[in-house]
Short mmCIF file of C-alpha atoms in Angstrom, two decimals:
data_model
loop_
_atom_site.label_atom_id
_atom_site.label_comp_id
_atom_site.label_asym_id
_atom_site.label_seq_id
_atom_site.Cartn_x
_atom_site.Cartn_y
_atom_site.Cartn_z
CA UNK A 9 78.70 -75.79 173.29
CA UNK A 10 78.94 -78.59 170.74
CA UNK A 11 75.40 -79.70 171.49
CA UNK A 12 74.08 -76.14 171.22
CA UNK A 13 75.81 -75.58 167.90
CA UNK A 14 74.30 -78.77 166.55
CA UNK A 15 70.87 -77.34 167.25
CA UNK A 16 71.49 -74.23 165.18
CA UNK A 17 70.28 -73.87 161.62
CA UNK A 18 72.63 -75.41 159.08
CA UNK A 19 70.40 -75.44 156.02
CA UNK A 20 71.59 -73.18 153.22
CA UNK A 21 68.13 -71.61 153.07
CA UNK A 22 69.23 -69.41 155.96
CA UNK A 23 72.14 -68.17 153.92
CA UNK A 24 69.95 -67.35 150.97
CA UNK A 25 67.44 -65.42 153.01
CA UNK A 26 70.13 -62.85 153.62
CA UNK A 27 72.63 -63.40 150.85
CA UNK A 28 70.08 -62.99 148.11
CA UNK A 29 68.70 -59.62 149.20
CA UNK A 30 68.44 -58.59 145.60
CA UNK A 31 68.23 -59.93 142.08
CA UNK A 32 70.17 -62.66 140.40
CA UNK A 33 71.82 -60.04 138.22
CA UNK A 34 75.52 -60.85 138.26
CA UNK A 35 76.64 -57.71 136.48
CA UNK A 36 80.02 -56.55 137.73
CA UNK A 37 79.76 -52.97 136.47
CA UNK A 38 78.37 -50.77 139.25
CA UNK A 39 75.94 -48.04 138.35
CA UNK A 40 76.68 -44.51 139.55
CA UNK A 41 73.95 -43.75 142.08
CA UNK A 42 73.18 -41.34 144.87
CA UNK A 43 75.21 -42.47 147.88
CA UNK A 44 72.44 -41.23 150.17
CA UNK A 45 70.65 -44.47 149.29
CA UNK A 46 73.10 -46.16 151.69
CA UNK A 47 72.45 -43.80 154.58
CA UNK A 48 70.54 -45.55 157.40
CA UNK A 49 67.03 -44.14 157.40
CA UNK A 50 63.76 -44.86 159.19
CA UNK A 51 62.44 -48.42 159.11
CA UNK A 52 59.13 -47.16 157.73
CA UNK A 53 58.30 -45.01 154.75
CA UNK A 54 61.46 -45.91 152.82
CA UNK A 55 61.67 -44.44 149.33
CA UNK A 56 60.60 -46.97 146.72
CA UNK A 57 62.37 -44.84 144.05
CA UNK A 58 59.28 -44.86 141.88
CA UNK A 59 59.09 -48.63 141.41
CA UNK A 60 55.59 -50.02 141.08
CA UNK A 61 54.07 -53.44 140.53
CA UNK A 62 50.82 -54.42 138.83
CA UNK A 63 49.47 -57.35 140.88
CA UNK A 64 47.59 -58.62 137.84
CA UNK A 65 50.95 -59.28 136.17
CA UNK A 66 52.11 -61.63 138.93
CA UNK A 67 51.92 -65.41 138.85
CA UNK A 68 48.80 -66.80 140.50
CA UNK A 69 46.96 -63.49 140.32
CA UNK A 70 43.76 -65.53 140.00
CA UNK A 71 44.28 -68.62 142.19
CA UNK A 72 41.98 -71.61 142.09
CA UNK A 73 40.38 -73.55 144.91
CA UNK A 74 37.60 -72.73 147.37
CA UNK A 75 37.37 -69.14 148.52
CA UNK A 76 36.91 -69.84 152.22
CA UNK A 77 38.43 -73.26 152.79
CA UNK A 78 39.07 -73.69 156.52
CA UNK A 79 37.07 -70.63 157.57
CA UNK A 80 34.02 -71.07 159.79
CA UNK A 81 32.12 -68.71 162.05
CA UNK A 82 34.45 -69.63 164.91
CA UNK A 83 37.84 -70.60 163.48
CA UNK A 84 40.48 -70.19 160.78
CA UNK A 85 42.42 -73.35 160.02
CA UNK A 86 46.12 -72.72 159.45
CA UNK A 87 49.07 -75.09 159.04
CA UNK A 88 52.77 -74.82 158.36
CA UNK A 89 55.12 -76.21 155.70
CA UNK A 90 58.75 -76.29 156.79
CA UNK A 91 62.07 -77.90 156.06
CA UNK A 92 62.17 -78.98 159.67
CA UNK A 93 64.90 -81.50 158.99
CA UNK A 94 67.64 -81.89 156.40
CA UNK A 95 70.38 -84.40 155.57
CA UNK A 96 72.76 -82.12 157.48
CA UNK A 97 70.60 -82.16 160.61
CA UNK A 98 68.09 -79.76 162.14
CA UNK A 99 66.96 -77.07 159.77
CA UNK A 100 63.99 -74.74 160.26
CA UNK A 101 61.98 -76.47 162.98
CA UNK A 102 62.09 -73.46 165.31
CA UNK A 103 59.81 -71.52 162.95
CA UNK A 104 56.90 -73.70 164.06
CA UNK A 105 57.45 -72.74 167.68
CA UNK A 106 57.62 -69.07 166.78
CA UNK A 107 54.39 -69.14 164.79
CA UNK A 108 52.54 -71.06 167.49
CA UNK A 109 53.66 -68.53 170.10
CA UNK A 110 52.09 -65.71 168.13
CA UNK A 111 48.92 -67.65 167.38
CA UNK A 112 48.58 -68.57 171.05
CA UNK A 113 48.62 -64.91 172.04
CA UNK A 114 46.10 -64.07 169.32
CA UNK A 115 43.72 -66.74 170.59
CA UNK A 116 44.18 -65.59 174.17
CA UNK A 117 43.20 -62.11 173.00
CA UNK A 118 40.02 -63.39 171.34
CA UNK A 119 41.24 -64.40 167.90
CA UNK A 120 40.76 -62.52 164.62
CA UNK A 121 37.41 -60.83 164.10
CA UNK A 122 35.80 -63.36 166.42
CA UNK A 123 37.55 -66.41 165.00
CA UNK A 124 40.22 -68.43 166.80
CA UNK A 125 43.27 -69.74 164.93
CA UNK A 126 43.14 -73.52 164.71
CA UNK A 127 46.77 -74.44 164.04
CA UNK A 128 46.54 -77.95 162.64
CA UNK A 129 50.29 -78.58 162.75
CA UNK A 130 53.35 -78.42 160.57
CA UNK A 131 54.42 -80.73 157.77
CA UNK A 132 58.11 -81.39 157.18
CA UNK A 133 59.41 -81.80 153.63
CA UNK A 134 62.77 -83.03 154.90
CA UNK A 135 64.48 -80.57 152.51
CA UNK A 136 63.45 -82.95 149.69
CA UNK A 137 62.04 -81.23 146.55
CA UNK A 138 59.76 -84.19 145.71
CA UNK A 139 58.44 -84.47 149.23
CA UNK A 140 57.94 -80.72 149.20
CA UNK A 141 55.15 -81.17 146.64
CA UNK A 142 53.49 -84.12 148.37
CA UNK A 143 53.51 -82.33 151.71
CA UNK A 144 51.99 -79.21 150.15
CA UNK A 145 49.15 -81.38 148.82
CA UNK A 146 48.77 -83.03 152.22
CA UNK A 147 48.48 -79.64 153.87
CA UNK A 148 45.76 -78.61 151.42
CA UNK A 149 43.93 -81.81 152.38
CA UNK A 150 43.96 -80.58 155.97
CA UNK A 151 41.54 -77.87 154.78
CA UNK A 152 43.75 -74.96 155.75
CA UNK A 153 42.95 -71.44 154.68
CA UNK A 154 46.61 -70.39 154.69
CA UNK A 155 50.05 -71.96 155.10
CA UNK A 156 51.84 -70.15 157.92
CA UNK A 157 54.76 -70.37 158.24
CA UNK A 158 56.05 -71.62 154.91
CA UNK A 159 59.83 -71.81 155.02
CA UNK A 160 61.38 -74.50 152.84
CA UNK A 161 64.41 -74.99 150.62
CA UNK A 162 62.48 -75.85 147.45
CA UNK A 163 59.89 -73.66 145.69
CA UNK A 164 58.07 -76.67 144.22
CA UNK A 165 55.04 -76.21 146.47
CA UNK A 166 54.01 -73.01 144.70
CA UNK A 167 51.93 -74.59 141.94
CA UNK A 168 49.96 -76.66 144.44
CA UNK A 169 49.15 -73.67 146.61
CA UNK A 170 48.29 -71.62 143.54
CA UNK A 171 46.00 -74.24 142.05
CA UNK A 172 44.28 -74.77 145.39
CA UNK A 173 44.16 -71.12 146.47
CA UNK A 174 46.27 -71.32 149.65
CA UNK A 175 48.04 -68.04 150.51
CA UNK A 176 51.38 -68.55 152.27
CA UNK A 177 53.43 -66.39 154.62
CA UNK A 178 57.03 -66.80 155.71
CA UNK A 179 60.63 -65.77 155.16
CA UNK A 180 60.94 -65.22 151.40
CA UNK A 181 64.07 -67.29 150.93
CA UNK A 182 63.30 -68.88 147.58
CA UNK A 183 61.62 -68.10 144.26
CA UNK A 184 58.08 -69.06 145.29
CA UNK A 185 57.89 -65.76 147.20
CA UNK A 186 58.86 -63.75 144.13
CA UNK A 187 56.61 -62.50 141.33
CA UNK A 188 53.77 -64.50 142.91
CA UNK A 189 50.53 -62.89 144.09
CA UNK A 190 49.75 -65.33 146.94
CA UNK A 191 53.20 -65.57 148.60
CA UNK A 192 54.06 -63.00 151.27
CA UNK A 193 57.58 -62.74 152.67
CA UNK A 194 58.05 -60.90 155.96
CA UNK A 195 60.93 -58.95 154.38
CA UNK A 196 59.73 -59.24 150.80
CA UNK A 197 61.06 -61.29 147.90
CA UNK A 198 64.69 -62.17 148.57
CA UNK A 199 65.58 -63.92 145.31
CA UNK A 200 63.80 -61.90 142.60
CA UNK A 201 64.24 -62.41 138.90
CA UNK A 202 67.16 -60.87 137.06
CA UNK A 203 66.48 -57.29 136.08
CA UNK A 204 64.65 -56.32 139.26
CA UNK A 205 66.04 -53.80 141.69
CA UNK A 206 68.59 -54.83 144.33
CA UNK A 207 68.86 -53.82 147.98
CA UNK A 208 71.18 -51.28 149.57
CA UNK A 209 71.16 -53.21 152.87
CA UNK A 210 74.60 -54.82 152.64
CA UNK A 211 76.32 -51.64 151.52
CA UNK A 212 74.50 -49.70 154.23
CA UNK A 213 75.67 -52.16 156.89
CA UNK A 214 79.24 -52.25 155.54
CA UNK A 215 79.45 -48.47 155.63
CA UNK A 216 78.08 -48.35 159.16
CA UNK A 217 80.75 -50.82 160.33
CA UNK A 218 83.69 -49.12 158.60
CA UNK A 219 82.55 -45.53 159.17
CA UNK A 220 84.75 -42.84 157.64
CA UNK A 221 87.00 -45.51 156.11
CA UNK A 222 84.19 -47.08 154.06
CA UNK A 223 84.71 -45.24 150.76
CA UNK A 224 87.37 -47.13 148.87
CA UNK A 225 87.59 -49.85 151.53
CA UNK A 226 88.49 -53.35 150.39
CA UNK A 227 86.00 -56.20 150.80
CA UNK A 228 86.55 -59.97 150.52
CA UNK A 229 83.30 -61.88 149.95
CA UNK A 230 83.35 -65.65 150.56
CA UNK A 231 80.50 -67.84 149.34
CA UNK A 232 79.25 -71.39 148.98
CA UNK A 233 79.74 -73.50 145.86
CA UNK A 234 76.06 -73.56 144.88
CA UNK A 235 74.31 -71.83 141.99
CA UNK A 236 71.73 -69.98 144.11
CA UNK A 237 74.38 -68.99 146.64
CA UNK A 238 76.55 -67.54 143.86
CA UNK A 239 73.59 -65.48 142.63
CA UNK A 240 73.09 -64.14 146.13
CA UNK A 241 76.80 -63.37 146.45
CA UNK A 242 76.66 -61.41 143.18
CA UNK A 243 73.90 -59.21 144.61
CA UNK A 244 75.85 -58.63 147.81
CA UNK A 245 79.04 -57.63 146.04
CA UNK A 246 77.05 -55.34 143.78
CA UNK A 247 75.63 -53.55 146.82
CA UNK A 248 79.13 -53.06 148.25
CA UNK A 249 80.47 -51.80 144.92
CA UNK A 250 77.65 -49.32 144.49
CA UNK A 251 78.29 -48.05 148.01
CA UNK A 252 81.83 -47.07 147.01
CA UNK A 253 83.81 -50.07 148.25
CA UNK A 254 86.22 -52.26 146.28
CA UNK A 255 85.71 -56.00 145.98
CA UNK A 256 89.15 -57.63 146.13
CA UNK A 257 87.99 -61.22 146.60
CA UNK A 258 84.72 -62.62 145.25
CA UNK A 259 84.74 -66.41 145.23
CA UNK A 260 82.62 -69.36 146.34
CA UNK A 261 85.17 -71.95 147.52
CA UNK A 262 83.12 -73.49 150.33
CA UNK A 263 81.66 -76.90 149.39
CA UNK A 264 77.91 -77.25 149.87
CA UNK A 265 78.53 -80.31 152.04
CA UNK A 266 80.69 -78.33 154.48
CA UNK A 267 84.23 -77.08 154.90
CA UNK A 268 86.95 -79.47 156.03
CA UNK A 269 89.94 -77.13 155.92
CA UNK A 270 89.81 -73.33 155.85
CA UNK A 271 93.56 -72.91 155.34
CA UNK A 272 93.55 -72.30 151.55
CA UNK A 273 90.73 -69.77 151.86
CA UNK A 274 92.47 -67.92 154.68
CA UNK A 275 95.69 -67.69 152.66
CA UNK A 276 93.85 -66.16 149.70
CA UNK A 277 91.80 -63.75 151.81
CA UNK A 278 94.72 -62.52 153.92
CA UNK A 279 96.57 -61.42 150.77
CA UNK A 280 93.57 -60.33 148.70
CA UNK A 281 94.18 -56.57 148.91
CA UNK A 282 97.39 -56.35 146.90
CA UNK A 283 99.14 -58.76 149.23
CA UNK A 284 97.52 -57.37 152.38
CA UNK A 285 94.31 -58.32 154.24
CA UNK A 286 91.05 -56.59 153.25
CA UNK A 287 89.25 -54.12 155.47
CA UNK A 288 86.11 -56.26 155.64
CA UNK A 289 85.50 -59.99 155.20
CA UNK A 290 81.93 -60.96 154.36
CA UNK A 291 80.93 -64.59 154.93
CA UNK A 292 77.77 -65.66 153.09
CA UNK A 293 78.13 -69.28 154.18
CA UNK A 294 76.20 -71.60 156.49
CA UNK A 295 76.92 -71.58 160.21
CA UNK A 296 79.55 -74.33 160.26
CA UNK A 297 81.85 -72.84 157.60
CA UNK A 298 81.22 -69.33 158.91
CA UNK A 299 82.42 -70.28 162.38
CA UNK A 300 85.41 -72.19 161.01
CA UNK A 301 86.54 -69.33 158.76
CA UNK A 302 86.03 -66.71 161.48
CA UNK A 303 88.13 -68.77 163.89
CA UNK A 304 90.85 -69.25 161.28
CA UNK A 305 90.94 -65.53 160.46
CA UNK A 306 91.40 -64.69 164.13
CA UNK A 307 94.16 -67.28 164.44
CA UNK A 308 95.89 -65.75 161.40
CA UNK A 309 95.94 -62.36 163.11
CA UNK A 310 93.27 -60.68 160.97
CA UNK A 311 92.52 -57.23 162.40
CA UNK A 312 89.68 -56.13 160.11
CA UNK A 313 85.93 -56.59 160.46
CA UNK A 314 84.07 -59.86 159.82
CA UNK A 315 80.40 -59.76 158.79
CA UNK A 316 78.09 -62.76 158.34
CA UNK A 317 74.40 -63.54 158.08
CA UNK A 318 74.17 -66.46 160.50
CA UNK A 319 76.05 -65.49 163.65
CA UNK A 320 73.06 -64.44 165.75
CA UNK A 321 71.59 -66.84 168.28
CA UNK A 322 71.46 -66.53 172.08
CA UNK A 323 73.19 -69.91 172.36
CA UNK A 324 76.27 -68.43 170.67
CA UNK A 325 77.02 -65.61 173.10
CA UNK A 326 79.80 -67.52 174.81
CA UNK A 327 81.24 -69.02 171.63
CA UNK A 328 84.84 -67.84 171.33
CA UNK A 329 85.06 -68.40 167.58
CA UNK A 330 82.61 -65.60 166.77
CA UNK A 331 83.69 -63.01 169.34
CA UNK A 332 84.20 -59.64 167.66
CA UNK A 333 82.22 -60.53 164.52
CA UNK A 334 79.18 -58.73 163.14
CA UNK A 335 75.89 -60.25 161.99
CA UNK A 336 73.42 -58.66 159.59
CA UNK A 337 69.77 -59.25 160.51
CA UNK A 338 66.67 -58.27 158.57
CA UNK A 339 64.81 -57.27 161.72
CA UNK A 340 65.70 -56.12 165.20
CA UNK A 341 67.48 -58.47 167.59
CA UNK A 342 66.04 -59.18 171.02
CA UNK A 343 68.55 -56.66 172.39
CA UNK A 344 66.60 -53.82 170.74
CA UNK A 345 64.65 -51.47 172.96
CA UNK A 346 61.14 -51.32 171.54
CA UNK A 347 57.66 -52.31 172.72
CA UNK A 348 57.26 -54.81 169.84
CA UNK A 349 60.48 -56.60 170.74
CA UNK A 350 59.49 -56.66 174.40
CA UNK A 351 56.12 -58.12 173.39
CA UNK A 352 57.85 -60.83 171.35
CA UNK A 353 60.07 -61.78 174.30
CA UNK A 354 57.10 -61.80 176.67
CA UNK A 355 55.16 -64.05 174.30
CA UNK A 356 57.99 -66.57 174.08
CA UNK A 357 58.44 -66.47 177.85
CA UNK A 358 54.75 -67.24 178.35
CA UNK A 359 53.99 -69.73 175.58
CA UNK A 360 57.38 -71.34 174.77
CA UNK A 361 59.75 -70.64 177.67
CA UNK A 362 62.25 -73.30 176.61
CA UNK A 363 62.55 -72.06 173.02
CA UNK A 364 65.70 -70.10 172.18
CA UNK A 365 64.75 -66.88 170.34
CA UNK A 366 67.02 -67.17 167.33
CA UNK A 367 66.58 -66.05 163.73
CA UNK A 368 64.34 -68.93 162.66
CA UNK A 369 62.03 -68.77 165.67
CA UNK A 370 61.67 -65.02 165.12
CA UNK A 371 60.92 -65.57 161.43
CA UNK A 372 58.08 -67.92 162.35
CA UNK A 373 56.71 -65.42 164.87
CA UNK A 374 56.73 -62.52 162.42
CA UNK A 375 55.19 -64.68 159.68
CA UNK A 376 52.23 -65.42 161.94
CA UNK A 377 52.02 -61.77 162.96
CA UNK A 378 51.90 -60.69 159.31
CA UNK A 379 49.07 -63.12 158.55
CA UNK A 380 47.10 -62.05 161.61
CA UNK A 381 47.40 -58.38 160.66
CA UNK A 382 46.25 -58.99 157.09
CA UNK A 383 43.36 -61.23 158.16
CA UNK A 384 42.20 -58.67 160.73
CA UNK A 385 42.25 -55.86 158.19
CA UNK A 386 40.36 -58.00 155.67
CA UNK A 387 37.42 -58.10 158.05
CA UNK A 388 34.72 -60.61 158.85
CA UNK A 389 34.26 -61.71 155.22
CA UNK A 390 37.52 -63.65 155.03
CA UNK A 391 38.02 -65.18 151.61
CA UNK A 392 41.11 -65.71 149.49
CA UNK A 393 40.13 -62.94 147.10
CA UNK A 394 39.37 -60.51 149.91
CA UNK A 395 42.67 -61.26 151.66
CA UNK A 396 44.61 -60.75 148.42
CA UNK A 397 42.73 -57.55 147.71
CA UNK A 398 43.67 -56.28 151.16
CA UNK A 399 47.39 -56.90 150.73
CA UNK A 400 47.79 -56.40 146.99
CA UNK A 401 45.37 -53.50 146.63
CA UNK A 402 48.12 -50.88 146.56
CA UNK A 403 48.00 -49.23 149.97
CA UNK A 404 48.84 -52.03 152.41
CA UNK A 405 52.07 -51.92 154.39
CA UNK A 406 53.21 -54.06 157.30
CA UNK A 407 55.73 -53.33 160.02
CA UNK A 408 56.26 -53.38 163.75
CA UNK A 409 57.85 -50.25 165.20
CA UNK A 410 61.41 -50.88 166.28
CA UNK A 411 61.17 -54.59 165.46
CA UNK A 412 60.26 -55.40 161.85
CA UNK A 413 60.87 -52.99 158.97
CA UNK A 414 58.11 -51.95 156.63
CA UNK A 415 57.16 -53.96 153.59
CA UNK A 416 55.14 -52.27 150.87
CA UNK A 417 52.66 -54.30 148.85
CA UNK A 418 52.41 -55.36 146.09
CA UNK A 419 55.93 -53.94 145.51
CA UNK A 420 57.63 -56.45 147.79
CA UNK A 421 56.43 -59.33 145.68
CA UNK A 422 59.32 -58.40 143.39
CA UNK A 423 62.05 -56.98 145.65
CA UNK A 424 63.22 -57.21 149.24
CA UNK A 425 62.81 -54.45 151.76
CA UNK A 426 66.13 -52.50 151.71
CA UNK A 427 66.48 -52.78 155.46
CA UNK A 428 68.72 -54.38 158.08
CA UNK A 429 70.10 -54.18 161.57
CA UNK A 430 73.50 -55.29 162.81
CA UNK A 431 74.78 -56.83 166.02
CA UNK A 432 78.33 -57.37 167.23
CA UNK A 433 79.22 -60.27 169.49
CA UNK A 434 81.43 -58.62 172.05
CA UNK A 435 82.49 -59.74 175.53
CA UNK A 436 80.13 -62.72 175.28
CA UNK A 437 77.04 -60.66 174.57
CA UNK A 438 75.35 -59.17 171.53
CA UNK A 439 75.45 -55.41 171.16
CA UNK A 440 73.44 -53.44 168.61
CA UNK A 441 75.88 -51.92 166.13
CA UNK A 442 73.18 -50.58 163.81
CA UNK A 443 69.58 -50.22 164.82
CA UNK A 444 66.98 -51.41 162.33
CA UNK A 445 67.27 -49.01 159.38
CA UNK A 446 66.34 -48.81 155.72
CA UNK A 447 68.10 -47.49 152.65
CA UNK A 448 66.45 -47.69 149.24
CA UNK A 449 66.07 -50.09 146.33
CA UNK A 450 69.07 -49.77 144.01
CA UNK A 451 69.02 -49.52 140.22
CA UNK A 452 68.42 -52.79 138.41
CA UNK A 453 71.42 -52.34 136.15
#
């Protein structure tokens, strides 16, 4: 088990992709809103509450560079930019495998409008902001039309891709996917600027876990001692507050380098609700601290619910420390019963049978799927402008029934899709606790 855990994602980018499902607005005063916004609804056609976005107002609305770099009569050159490694160990390398799986199926099916995908490889920035820029420039020099997947800890690559006209697709875990016309997150922009709308997803999931006891329930939210993580935690707690719950603990005591001793945190959390434990503990920390705190809570006799963003991976099913905990996902788990999920599993079984289908691998797969859909709908005349016009023109949406919730463009350049699913690790297997559902964007103040 130790070796399997070491192969899981430890980079804090994974935390942010979920924890920052909303703006950096750290306002503590909840706005009175319609509680129906937290009711689980269909994963398509969610109410955008009248929010609209003018694509001309976004950064890089008029990117530079050649219009059809990497596009020939027979191929489309694509490459990836990932934080494949980090000082803490393996980071987002599995996204490459996921993207290649989807591109392999596309090529087996004849490609996109007669063109095969030529995946030139993936460059690793090593989670280094300076190297992030140099690797983005190196990828441009590979004559790629698009960067798929792009999943890195630093947003520094954005200016290079903008100047050179390289659209990028991935999990929108940092600012380069927000307010930018050429960046496309599979679940939208997860760290939008202050003042934008937030997501109802966390409140929706919390209410689904607690059921009739949700209104007035007490929530303890534990975060990481990093600026971006604190911004994400503020959005999460705001979602819980607006859903009618009470935040009794809202702190970021977990060091960015890892957690040596959970004892002080457990003591504070177990007495957070007027001397009693809270109804729900939310862990917005990386995998290592999440597992350590969950284990310590169980050892302390905690009887409430524990919810995290990083507890889903097939290699964890037998891990005792996470038994009974919930994980919020932004798409359906492999346990979901839908043709799109079955297709994903079949693709991995055929093209990457040794690859575990965890969150990062799935993110790479869906990033490639998004690009393929947009390129196909753009048609034979594939240029940067035509691709952007397809997605940002005002009537493009992307989803996969029962697998990936709808994103609405260009709206999701500024907010995340208000959608999530939930699994519970129970009896050494994952069980769907909430099927993929959507609420609505919440008020920005």
